[in-house]
Amino acid sequence: MKVEKHATHGLYFLSAFTYSKAINDLPEICCAAPFAQDSYNLGAERGRADFDQKLRWVLSFDYELPFGGSNYDSGNRVINRAIAGWHLGGIYTLASGFPFSPYLGFDPSNTGTQGIVRPNQLRDGNLPSGQRTPDHWFDVAAFAAPTGFAFGNAPRNGLTGPGQNVLDWSLRKEFALTESQRLEFRAEFFNALNHPNFAQPDNFIDDGPGSAGVITSIAIPMRQIQFGLKYNF
C-alpha cells in the first residue's frame, strides 16, 4: 500500500506499507548453509525464507522550509539568499525482524549431513515482545537435542529476530554563485535517533548460558553524521 504526495507548497512525501510472507524450502546461498539437514526429507525444510519480513513501513520526505524568499524580506539580498531554499529530508523505516533457525553444533543423526542440524522443538521458542532482551532473545529451553540418532523436528526459520527502527535525515541548500555555478551544502544524519538495531542472536542452543540466545552485535551502526559540499559548474 502506497501513499504519495507530489511536491506542493514545498512538501513531498512517499509512504509505503508492506505486509508479506515469503516461503521456500531451501535457504538462500548468500546467507545460510544451502543444504537440507536431511536430504531425504526436503518437506521438513519448508518455512519462511531468510529474506521474509512480515511488516515494513517506509516514509521518505522532502520539505522546503518556509523561510526567506517571498515569505521573508530582511531588506538585504545576501541575507535573503542565505535564509531561503533550505530543504529538510529524510527516510524513516520501521520493520519487523527476519527469521532464523535454532541449530545444534553437532550431528545427533550420526549421518555426516552437510546441513546444519536443528534440535527438537518442545514449545514455541519465540518470547513475548516484552520479555525479549539482548541477553535473552528467545526461549532456549524450548529446544532439546534429539536422541536415538535422529534429526530434530524444529521447523526451519521458526524464530524471529530483532526488527528495525531507523531515521535518516538531511538538511541541504544550493547556493547560486553565478548563472552556471552552484554550491550545494549537505548535513546528513544516519540513524539520527541513535536507536540500537540489533543483529540476530546466537542460535546454537548448545552454546550454553551466556551465549545461546544472546545478541552480541548490531545490524545497523549507531548515529553517524557527515557534512558535504558539492560544486557544480
Coordinates of N, CA and C in Angstrom, one line a residue:
M1 N 0.9 -1.2 0.0 CA 0.0 0.0 0.0 C 0.9 1.2 0.0
K2 N 0.6 2.2 -0.9 CA 1.5 3.3 -1.1 C 0.6 4.6 -1.1
V3 N 1.1 5.6 -0.4 CA 0.5 6.9 -0.4 C 1.6 7.9 -0.8
E4 N 1.4 8.7 -1.8 CA 2.4 9.7 -2.3 C 1.8 11.1 -2.4
K5 N 2.5 12.1 -2.0 CA 2.1 13.5 -2.2 C 3.2 14.1 -3.1
H6 N 2.7 14.6 -4.3 CA 3.6 15.3 -5.1 C 4.0 16.7 -4.5
A7 N 5.1 17.2 -4.9 CA 5.6 18.4 -4.3 C 4.7 19.6 -4.5
T8 N 4.1 20.1 -3.5 CA 3.3 21.3 -3.5 C 3.5 22.0 -2.1
H9 N 3.6 23.3 -2.2 CA 3.9 24.1 -1.0 C 5.2 23.7 -0.3
G10 N 6.1 23.2 -1.2 CA 7.4 22.8 -0.7 C 7.5 21.4 0.0
L11 N 6.4 20.7 0.0 CA 6.4 19.4 0.7 C 6.2 18.2 -0.3
Y12 N 7.0 17.2 -0.2 CA 6.8 15.9 -1.0 C 7.0 14.8 0.0
F13 N 6.2 13.8 -0.1 CA 6.5 12.6 0.7 C 5.9 11.3 0.0
L14 N 6.5 10.2 0.4 CA 6.1 8.9 -0.1 C 6.1 7.9 1.0
S15 N 4.9 7.3 1.3 CA 4.8 6.4 2.4 C 4.3 5.0 1.9
A16 N 5.1 4.0 2.2 CA 4.8 2.7 1.7 C 4.7 1.7 2.8
F17 N 3.7 0.9 2.9 CA 3.5 -0.2 3.9 C 3.4 -1.5 3.2
T18 N 4.2 -2.5 3.7 CA 4.2 -3.8 3.1 C 3.8 -4.9 4.2
Y19 N 2.9 -5.7 3.9 CA 2.5 -6.9 4.7 C 2.7 -8.1 3.8
S20 N 3.7 -9.0 4.1 CA 4.0 -10.1 3.2 C 4.5 -11.3 3.9
K21 N 4.6 -12.4 3.1 CA 5.2 -13.6 3.6 C 5.8 -14.3 2.5
A22 N 7.1 -14.7 2.7 CA 7.8 -15.5 1.6 C 8.2 -16.8 2.2
I23 N 7.9 -17.9 1.4 CA 8.2 -19.3 1.9 C 9.0 -19.9 0.8
N24 N 10.0 -20.7 1.2 CA 10.7 -21.6 0.3 C 11.2 -22.8 1.1
D25 N 11.9 -23.7 0.4 CA 12.3 -25.0 1.1 C 13.8 -25.2 1.2
L26 N 14.5 -24.2 0.8 CA 16.0 -24.2 1.0 C 16.5 -22.8 1.2
P27 N 17.5 -22.6 2.1 CA 18.0 -21.3 2.4 C 18.7 -20.7 1.2
E28 N 18.8 -19.4 1.1 CA 19.4 -18.7 0.0 C 20.9 -18.9 0.2
I29 N 21.6 -19.1 -0.9 CA 23.0 -19.4 -0.9 C 23.9 -18.3 -0.3
C30 N 23.4 -17.1 -0.4 CA 24.2 -15.9 0.0 C 24.4 -15.9 1.5
C31 N 23.4 -16.4 2.3 CA 23.3 -16.0 3.7 C 23.3 -17.2 4.7
A32 N 23.1 -18.4 4.2 CA 23.0 -19.6 5.1 C 23.5 -20.8 4.4
A33 N 23.6 -21.9 5.2 CA 24.1 -23.2 4.6 C 23.0 -23.7 3.6
P34 N 23.4 -23.9 2.3 CA 22.4 -24.2 1.3 C 22.1 -25.7 1.2
F35 N 22.2 -26.4 2.4 CA 21.9 -27.8 2.4 C 20.8 -28.2 3.4
A36 N 20.0 -29.1 3.0 CA 19.0 -29.6 4.0 C 19.6 -30.5 5.0
Q37 N 19.1 -30.5 6.2 CA 19.7 -31.4 7.3 C 19.5 -32.8 6.9
D38 N 18.3 -33.1 6.3 CA 18.0 -34.5 5.8 C 17.7 -34.4 4.3
S39 N 18.6 -34.9 3.5 CA 18.3 -34.8 2.0 C 17.2 -35.7 1.5
Y40 N 16.7 -36.6 2.4 CA 15.6 -37.5 2.0 C 14.3 -36.9 2.5
N41 N 14.3 -35.7 3.2 CA 13.1 -35.2 3.7 C 13.1 -33.6 3.5
L42 N 13.0 -33.3 2.2 CA 13.0 -31.8 1.9 C 11.8 -31.1 2.4
G43 N 10.7 -31.9 2.6 CA 9.5 -31.2 3.1 C 9.7 -30.6 4.5
A44 N 10.7 -31.1 5.2 CA 11.0 -30.6 6.6 C 11.7 -29.2 6.5
E45 N 12.1 -28.9 5.3 CA 12.8 -27.6 5.1 C 11.9 -26.5 4.7
R46 N 10.6 -26.8 4.5 CA 9.7 -25.7 4.1 C 9.5 -24.8 5.2
G47 N 9.7 -23.5 5.0 CA 9.5 -22.5 6.0 C 9.7 -21.1 5.5
R48 N 9.7 -20.1 6.4 CA 9.9 -18.7 6.0 C 11.3 -18.6 5.3
A49 N 11.3 -17.8 4.2 CA 12.5 -17.5 3.6 C 13.4 -16.6 4.4
D50 N 14.7 -16.7 4.3 CA 15.6 -15.9 5.1 C 15.3 -14.4 4.9
F51 N 14.8 -14.0 3.7 CA 14.6 -12.6 3.5 C 13.1 -12.2 3.9
D52 N 12.3 -13.1 4.4 CA 11.0 -12.8 4.7 C 10.9 -11.7 5.8
Q53 N 10.1 -10.7 5.6 CA 9.9 -9.6 6.6 C 8.4 -9.3 6.6
K54 N 7.8 -9.7 7.6 CA 6.3 -9.6 7.6 C 5.8 -8.2 7.5
L55 N 6.3 -7.3 8.3 CA 5.8 -5.9 8.3 C 6.9 -5.0 7.9
R56 N 6.7 -4.0 7.1 CA 7.7 -3.0 6.8 C 7.0 -1.7 6.4
W57 N 7.3 -0.6 7.0 CA 6.8 0.7 6.7 C 7.9 1.7 6.5
V58 N 7.9 2.4 5.3 CA 9.0 3.4 5.0 C 8.3 4.7 4.6
L59 N 8.8 5.7 5.2 CA 8.3 7.1 4.9 C 9.5 7.9 4.4
S60 N 9.5 8.4 3.2 CA 10.5 9.3 2.7 C 9.9 10.7 2.4
F61 N 10.6 11.7 2.7 CA 10.0 13.1 2.5 C 11.1 14.1 2.2
D62 N 10.6 15.2 1.6 CA 11.5 16.4 1.4 C 10.6 17.6 1.6
Y63 N 11.1 18.6 2.4 CA 10.3 19.7 2.7 C 11.2 21.0 2.6
E64 N 10.8 21.9 1.7 CA 11.5 23.2 1.6 C 11.0 24.1 2.7
L65 N 11.9 24.4 3.7 CA 11.5 25.2 4.8 C 11.0 26.6 4.4
P66 N 9.9 27.0 5.0 CA 9.2 28.3 4.6 C 9.9 29.5 5.1
F67 N 11.2 29.7 4.8 CA 11.9 30.8 5.3 C 12.5 31.5 4.1
G68 N 12.6 32.8 4.1 CA 13.3 33.6 3.1 C 12.3 33.7 1.9
G69 N 12.9 34.2 0.8 CA 12.1 34.3 -0.5 C 11.0 35.3 -0.3
S70 N 9.8 34.9 -0.8 CA 8.6 35.7 -0.7 C 8.0 35.7 0.7
N71 N 8.5 34.8 1.6 CA 7.9 34.7 2.9 C 8.6 35.6 3.9
Y72 N 9.8 36.1 3.5 CA 10.6 36.9 4.5 C 11.5 37.8 3.7
D73 N 11.5 39.1 4.1 CA 12.4 40.0 3.4 C 13.2 40.8 4.5
S74 N 14.4 40.5 4.6 CA 15.3 41.2 5.6 C 15.7 42.6 5.1
G75 N 15.5 42.9 3.9 CA 16.0 44.1 3.3 C 17.4 44.0 2.8
N76 N 18.0 42.8 3.0 CA 19.3 42.5 2.5 C 19.3 41.3 1.5
R77 N 19.8 41.5 0.3 CA 19.7 40.5 -0.7 C 20.5 39.3 -0.3
V78 N 21.7 39.5 0.2 CA 22.6 38.4 0.6 C 22.0 37.6 1.7
I79 N 21.4 38.2 2.7 CA 20.7 37.5 3.8 C 19.5 36.7 3.3
N80 N 18.8 37.3 2.5 CA 17.6 36.6 1.9 C 18.0 35.3 1.2
R81 N 19.1 35.4 0.4 CA 19.5 34.2 -0.3 C 20.1 33.1 0.7
A82 N 20.7 33.6 1.8 CA 21.2 32.6 2.8 C 20.1 31.9 3.5
I83 N 19.0 32.6 3.8 CA 17.9 32.0 4.6 C 17.0 31.1 3.7
A84 N 16.8 31.5 2.5 CA 15.8 30.8 1.6 C 16.4 29.5 1.1
G85 N 15.5 28.6 0.7 CA 15.9 27.4 -0.1 C 16.4 26.3 0.7
W86 N 16.3 26.2 2.0 CA 16.8 25.1 2.8 C 15.8 24.0 2.7
H87 N 16.3 22.7 2.5 CA 15.4 21.5 2.4 C 15.7 20.6 3.6
L88 N 14.7 20.1 4.2 CA 14.8 19.1 5.2 C 14.2 17.8 4.6
G89 N 15.0 16.7 4.6 CA 14.6 15.5 4.0 C 14.9 14.3 4.9
G90 N 14.3 13.2 4.6 CA 14.7 12.0 5.4 C 14.0 10.7 4.9
I91 N 14.4 9.6 5.6 CA 13.8 8.3 5.3 C 13.6 7.7 6.7
Y92 N 12.4 7.3 7.0 CA 12.1 6.7 8.3 C 11.6 5.2 8.0
T93 N 12.3 4.2 8.6 CA 11.9 2.8 8.4 C 11.6 2.1 9.7
L94 N 10.4 1.5 9.7 CA 10.0 0.6 10.8 C 9.7 -0.8 10.2
A95 N 10.3 -1.8 10.7 CA 10.1 -3.1 10.1 C 10.3 -4.2 11.2
S96 N 9.6 -5.3 11.0 CA 9.7 -6.5 11.8 C 11.0 -7.2 11.5
G97 N 11.4 -8.2 12.3 CA 12.6 -8.9 12.1 C 12.6 -10.0 11.1
F98 N 13.8 -10.4 10.7 CA 14.0 -11.5 9.8 C 14.0 -12.9 10.6
P99 N 13.6 -14.0 10.0 CA 13.6 -15.2 10.7 C 14.9 -15.9 10.8
F100 N 15.0 -16.8 11.7 CA 16.2 -17.7 11.8 C 15.9 -19.0 12.5
S101 N 16.8 -20.0 12.4 CA 16.5 -21.3 12.9 C 17.3 -21.6 14.1
P102 N 16.8 -22.4 15.0 CA 17.7 -22.9 16.1 C 18.6 -24.0 15.6
Y103 N 19.8 -24.1 16.0 CA 20.8 -25.0 15.5 C 21.4 -25.8 16.6
L104 N 22.0 -26.9 16.2 CA 22.9 -27.7 17.1 C 24.3 -27.6 16.6
G105 N 25.3 -27.7 17.4 CA 26.7 -27.6 17.0 C 27.3 -29.0 16.7
F106 N 26.5 -30.0 16.8 CA 26.9 -31.4 16.5 C 25.8 -32.1 15.7
D107 N 26.2 -33.3 15.2 CA 25.2 -34.1 14.4 C 24.7 -35.2 15.2
P108 N 23.5 -35.1 15.8 CA 22.9 -36.2 16.5 C 22.4 -37.3 15.7
S109 N 22.2 -37.1 14.3 CA 21.8 -38.1 13.4 C 22.9 -39.1 13.1
N110 N 24.1 -38.7 13.3 CA 25.3 -39.6 13.0 C 25.3 -40.0 11.5
T111 N 24.8 -39.1 10.6 CA 24.8 -39.4 9.2 C 25.9 -38.6 8.4
G112 N 26.6 -37.7 9.1 CA 27.6 -36.9 8.3 C 26.9 -35.9 7.4
T113 N 25.7 -35.4 7.7 CA 25.0 -34.5 6.9 C 25.8 -33.2 6.7
Q114 N 25.7 -32.6 5.5 CA 26.3 -31.4 5.2 C 25.5 -30.2 5.7
G115 N 24.2 -30.4 6.0 CA 23.4 -29.4 6.6 C 23.7 -29.1 8.0
I116 N 23.2 -28.0 8.5 CA 23.3 -27.7 10.0 C 22.0 -28.3 10.6
V117 N 22.2 -29.1 11.6 CA 21.1 -29.8 12.2 C 20.3 -29.0 13.2
R118 N 19.0 -29.1 13.2 CA 18.1 -28.4 14.1 C 17.7 -29.4 15.3
P119 N 17.4 -28.8 16.4 CA 17.0 -29.6 17.6 C 15.5 -30.0 17.5
N120 N 15.1 -30.7 18.5 CA 13.6 -30.9 18.7 C 13.0 -29.7 19.3
Q121 N 11.8 -29.4 18.9 CA 11.1 -28.2 19.5 C 10.1 -28.8 20.5
L122 N 10.1 -28.2 21.7 CA 9.2 -28.7 22.8 C 8.0 -27.7 22.9
R123 N 8.2 -26.5 22.5 CA 7.1 -25.5 22.5 C 7.6 -24.3 21.7
D124 N 6.8 -23.3 21.5 CA 7.2 -22.1 20.7 C 8.3 -21.4 21.4
G125 N 9.4 -21.2 20.7 CA 10.6 -20.6 21.2 C 10.6 -19.1 21.2
N126 N 9.6 -18.5 20.5 CA 9.5 -17.0 20.5 C 9.0 -16.5 21.8
L127 N 9.7 -15.6 22.4 CA 9.2 -15.0 23.6 C 8.3 -13.8 23.3
P128 N 7.4 -13.4 24.2 CA 6.6 -12.2 24.0 C 7.5 -11.0 23.9
S129 N 7.1 -10.0 23.2 CA 8.0 -8.8 22.9 C 8.4 -8.2 24.2
G130 N 7.6 -8.2 25.2 CA 8.0 -7.6 26.5 C 9.1 -8.3 27.2
Q131 N 9.3 -9.6 26.9 CA 10.3 -10.4 27.6 C 11.6 -10.6 26.8
R132 N 11.7 -10.0 25.6 CA 12.9 -10.1 24.7 C 13.9 -9.1 25.2
T133 N 15.1 -9.5 25.4 CA 16.2 -8.6 25.7 C 17.4 -9.1 24.9
P134 N 18.4 -8.3 24.7 CA 19.7 -8.7 24.0 C 20.3 -9.9 24.7
D135 N 20.1 -10.1 26.0 CA 20.7 -11.2 26.8 C 19.8 -12.4 26.7
H136 N 18.6 -12.3 26.2 CA 17.7 -13.5 26.3 C 16.6 -13.2 25.2
W137 N 17.0 -13.5 23.9 CA 16.1 -13.1 22.8 C 15.0 -14.1 22.6
F138 N 15.4 -15.4 22.7 CA 14.4 -16.5 22.5 C 14.5 -17.5 23.6
D139 N 13.5 -18.4 23.8 CA 13.5 -19.4 24.8 C 14.3 -20.6 24.4
V140 N 15.6 -20.6 24.9 CA 16.5 -21.6 24.6 C 16.0 -23.0 25.1
A141 N 15.3 -22.9 26.3 CA 14.8 -24.2 26.9 C 13.7 -24.8 26.1
A142 N 13.1 -24.1 25.1 CA 12.1 -24.7 24.3 C 12.6 -25.7 23.3
F143 N 13.9 -25.9 23.3 CA 14.5 -26.8 22.3 C 15.4 -27.8 23.0
A144 N 15.6 -29.0 22.5 CA 16.4 -30.0 23.1 C 17.0 -30.9 21.9
A145 N 18.1 -31.5 22.2 CA 18.8 -32.3 21.2 C 18.0 -33.6 21.1
P146 N 17.8 -34.1 19.9 CA 17.1 -35.4 19.7 C 17.9 -36.6 20.1
T147 N 17.3 -37.6 20.5 CA 18.0 -38.8 20.9 C 17.8 -40.0 19.9
G148 N 18.6 -41.0 20.0 CA 18.4 -42.2 19.2 C 18.8 -42.0 17.7
F149 N 19.9 -41.2 17.5 CA 20.4 -40.9 16.1 C 19.2 -40.5 15.2
A150 N 18.8 -39.3 15.4 CA 17.6 -38.7 14.7 C 17.9 -37.2 14.4
F151 N 17.1 -36.8 13.4 CA 17.1 -35.3 13.1 C 16.1 -34.7 13.9
G152 N 16.3 -33.4 14.3 CA 15.4 -32.6 15.1 C 14.1 -32.2 14.3
N153 N 13.0 -32.0 15.0 CA 11.8 -31.7 14.3 C 11.5 -30.2 14.3
A154 N 12.4 -29.4 14.9 CA 12.2 -27.9 14.9 C 12.0 -27.4 13.5
P155 N 11.0 -26.6 13.2 CA 10.9 -26.1 11.8 C 12.0 -25.1 11.4
R156 N 12.3 -25.0 10.2 CA 13.3 -24.1 9.7 C 12.7 -22.7 9.7
N157 N 13.6 -21.8 10.2 CA 13.2 -20.3 10.4 C 11.9 -20.1 11.2
G158 N 11.8 -20.8 12.3 CA 10.6 -20.7 13.1 C 10.8 -19.6 14.2
L159 N 11.9 -19.0 14.3 CA 12.2 -17.9 15.2 C 12.3 -16.6 14.5
T160 N 12.0 -15.5 15.2 CA 12.0 -14.2 14.6 C 13.0 -13.3 15.3
G161 N 13.9 -12.6 14.5 CA 14.9 -11.8 15.1 C 14.5 -10.3 15.3
P162 N 15.4 -9.5 15.7 CA 15.0 -8.1 16.0 C 14.6 -7.3 14.8
G163 N 13.7 -6.3 15.0 CA 13.2 -5.5 13.9 C 14.1 -4.3 13.7
Q164 N 13.6 -3.4 12.9 CA 14.4 -2.2 12.5 C 13.6 -0.9 12.9
N165 N 14.3 0.1 13.4 CA 13.8 1.4 13.7 C 14.8 2.4 13.4
V166 N 14.8 3.0 12.1 CA 15.9 3.8 11.7 C 15.3 5.1 11.0
L167 N 15.9 6.2 11.5 CA 15.5 7.5 10.9 C 16.8 8.1 10.3
D168 N 16.9 8.3 9.0 CA 18.0 9.1 8.4 C 17.4 10.4 7.9
W169 N 18.1 11.5 8.2 CA 17.6 12.8 7.7 C 18.7 13.7 7.3
S170 N 18.3 14.7 6.5 CA 19.4 15.6 5.9 C 18.8 17.0 5.9
L171 N 19.8 17.9 5.9 CA 19.5 19.3 5.7 C 20.4 19.8 4.6
R172 N 19.8 20.4 3.6 CA 20.6 20.8 2.4 C 20.2 22.1 1.8
K173 N 21.1 22.8 1.1 CA 20.8 24.0 0.4 C 21.7 24.2 -0.7
E174 N 21.2 24.7 -1.8 CA 22.0 25.0 -3.0 C 22.2 26.5 -3.2
F175 N 23.4 27.0 -3.2 CA 23.7 28.4 -3.4 C 24.0 28.7 -4.8
A176 N 23.4 29.7 -5.5 CA 23.7 30.1 -6.8 C 24.8 31.1 -6.8
L177 N 26.0 30.7 -7.2 CA 27.1 31.6 -7.2 C 27.1 32.5 -8.5
T178 N 26.9 31.9 -9.6 CA 26.8 32.6 -10.9 C 25.7 31.9 -11.7
E179 N 25.4 32.3 -12.9 CA 24.4 31.7 -13.7 C 24.7 30.2 -14.0
S180 N 26.0 29.9 -14.0 CA 26.3 28.5 -14.3 C 27.1 27.8 -13.2
Q181 N 27.2 28.4 -12.1 CA 28.0 27.8 -11.0 C 27.1 27.7 -9.7
R182 N 27.1 26.6 -9.1 CA 26.3 26.4 -7.9 C 27.1 25.6 -6.8
L183 N 26.8 25.9 -5.6 CA 27.4 25.2 -4.5 C 26.3 24.6 -3.6
E184 N 26.4 23.3 -3.4 CA 25.4 22.6 -2.5 C 26.0 22.2 -1.2
F185 N 25.4 22.5 -0.1 CA 25.8 22.1 1.2 C 24.8 21.1 1.7
R186 N 25.3 20.0 2.4 CA 24.5 19.0 2.9 C 25.0 18.6 4.3
A187 N 24.1 18.4 5.2 CA 24.3 17.8 6.6 C 23.4 16.6 6.7
E188 N 24.1 15.4 6.9 CA 23.3 14.2 6.9 C 23.5 13.4 8.2
F189 N 22.4 12.9 8.7 CA 22.4 12.2 9.9 C 21.8 10.8 9.7
F190 N 22.6 9.8 9.9 CA 22.2 8.4 9.7 C 21.9 7.8 11.1
N191 N 20.8 7.1 11.1 CA 20.3 6.6 12.4 C 20.3 7.8 13.4
A192 N 19.6 8.8 13.0 CA 19.6 10.1 13.8 C 19.1 9.9 15.2
L193 N 18.1 8.9 15.5 CA 17.6 8.7 16.8 C 18.6 7.9 17.7
N194 N 19.7 7.4 17.1 CA 20.6 6.6 17.8 C 20.0 5.4 18.4
H195 N 19.1 4.8 17.7 CA 18.3 3.6 18.2 C 19.2 2.4 17.9
P196 N 19.4 1.5 18.9 CA 20.1 0.3 18.6 C 19.3 -0.7 17.8
N197 N 19.8 -1.1 16.6 CA 19.2 -2.1 15.8 C 20.0 -3.3 15.8
F198 N 19.5 -4.3 16.6 CA 20.3 -5.5 16.9 C 20.4 -6.5 15.8
A199 N 21.5 -7.2 15.7 CA 21.7 -8.3 14.8 C 21.0 -9.6 15.4
Q200 N 21.1 -10.7 14.6 CA 20.5 -11.9 15.1 C 21.2 -12.5 16.3
P201 N 20.5 -13.2 17.2 CA 21.2 -13.7 18.4 C 22.0 -15.0 18.0
D202 N 22.8 -15.5 18.9 CA 23.4 -16.8 18.8 C 22.3 -17.8 18.8
N203 N 22.2 -18.6 17.7 CA 21.1 -19.5 17.6 C 21.5 -21.0 17.8
F204 N 22.7 -21.2 18.3 CA 23.2 -22.6 18.6 C 22.8 -22.8 20.1
I205 N 21.8 -23.7 20.3 CA 21.2 -23.8 21.6 C 22.2 -24.5 22.6
D206 N 23.2 -25.2 22.0 CA 24.2 -25.9 22.9 C 25.4 -25.1 23.2
D207 N 25.4 -23.8 22.9 CA 26.5 -23.0 23.2 C 26.5 -22.6 24.7
G208 N 25.5 -22.9 25.4 CA 25.5 -22.7 26.8 C 25.0 -21.4 27.3
P209 N 24.8 -21.2 28.6 CA 24.4 -20.0 29.2 C 25.4 -18.9 29.0
G210 N 24.8 -17.7 28.7 CA 25.6 -16.5 28.4 C 26.0 -16.4 26.9
S211 N 25.7 -17.4 26.1 CA 25.9 -17.4 24.7 C 24.7 -17.7 23.9
A212 N 24.0 -18.8 24.1 CA 22.8 -19.2 23.4 C 21.7 -18.2 23.6
G213 N 21.1 -17.7 22.5 CA 20.1 -16.7 22.6 C 20.5 -15.3 22.9
V214 N 21.8 -15.1 22.9 CA 22.3 -13.7 23.3 C 22.7 -13.0 22.0
I215 N 22.4 -11.7 22.0 CA 22.8 -10.8 20.9 C 24.1 -10.1 21.3
T216 N 25.1 -10.1 20.4 CA 26.4 -9.5 20.7 C 26.8 -8.5 19.7
S217 N 25.9 -8.1 18.8 CA 26.3 -7.1 17.8 C 25.1 -6.4 17.3
I218 N 25.3 -5.3 16.5 CA 24.2 -4.6 15.9 C 24.3 -4.7 14.4
A219 N 23.1 -4.6 13.8 CA 23.0 -4.8 12.3 C 23.2 -3.5 11.6
I220 N 22.9 -2.4 12.3 CA 23.0 -1.0 11.7 C 23.8 -0.2 12.6
P221 N 24.8 0.6 12.1 CA 25.6 1.4 13.0 C 24.8 2.4 13.8
M222 N 25.3 2.8 14.9 CA 24.7 3.9 15.7 C 24.8 5.2 15.0
R223 N 24.4 6.3 15.5 CA 24.3 7.6 14.8 C 25.6 7.9 14.2
Q224 N 25.5 8.3 12.9 CA 26.6 8.8 12.1 C 26.2 10.2 11.5
I225 N 27.1 11.1 11.5 CA 26.9 12.5 11.0 C 28.0 12.8 10.0
Q226 N 27.6 13.4 8.9 CA 28.6 13.8 7.9 C 28.1 15.1 7.2
F227 N 29.1 15.9 6.8 CA 28.8 17.1 6.1 C 29.5 17.1 4.7
G228 N 28.9 17.7 3.8 CA 29.5 17.7 2.4 C 29.2 19.0 1.7
L229 N 30.1 19.3 0.8 CA 30.0 20.4 -0.2 C 30.2 19.9 -1.6
K230 N 29.3 20.3 -2.5 CA 29.4 19.9 -3.9 C 29.4 21.2 -4.8
Y231 N 30.4 21.3 -5.6 CA 30.5 22.4 -6.5 C 30.1 22.0 -7.9
N232 N 29.1 22.6 -8.5 CA 28.6 22.3 -9.8 C 29.0 23.5 -10.7
F233 N 29.6 23.2 -11.9 CA 29.9 24.2 -12.8 C 29.8 23.7 -14.3

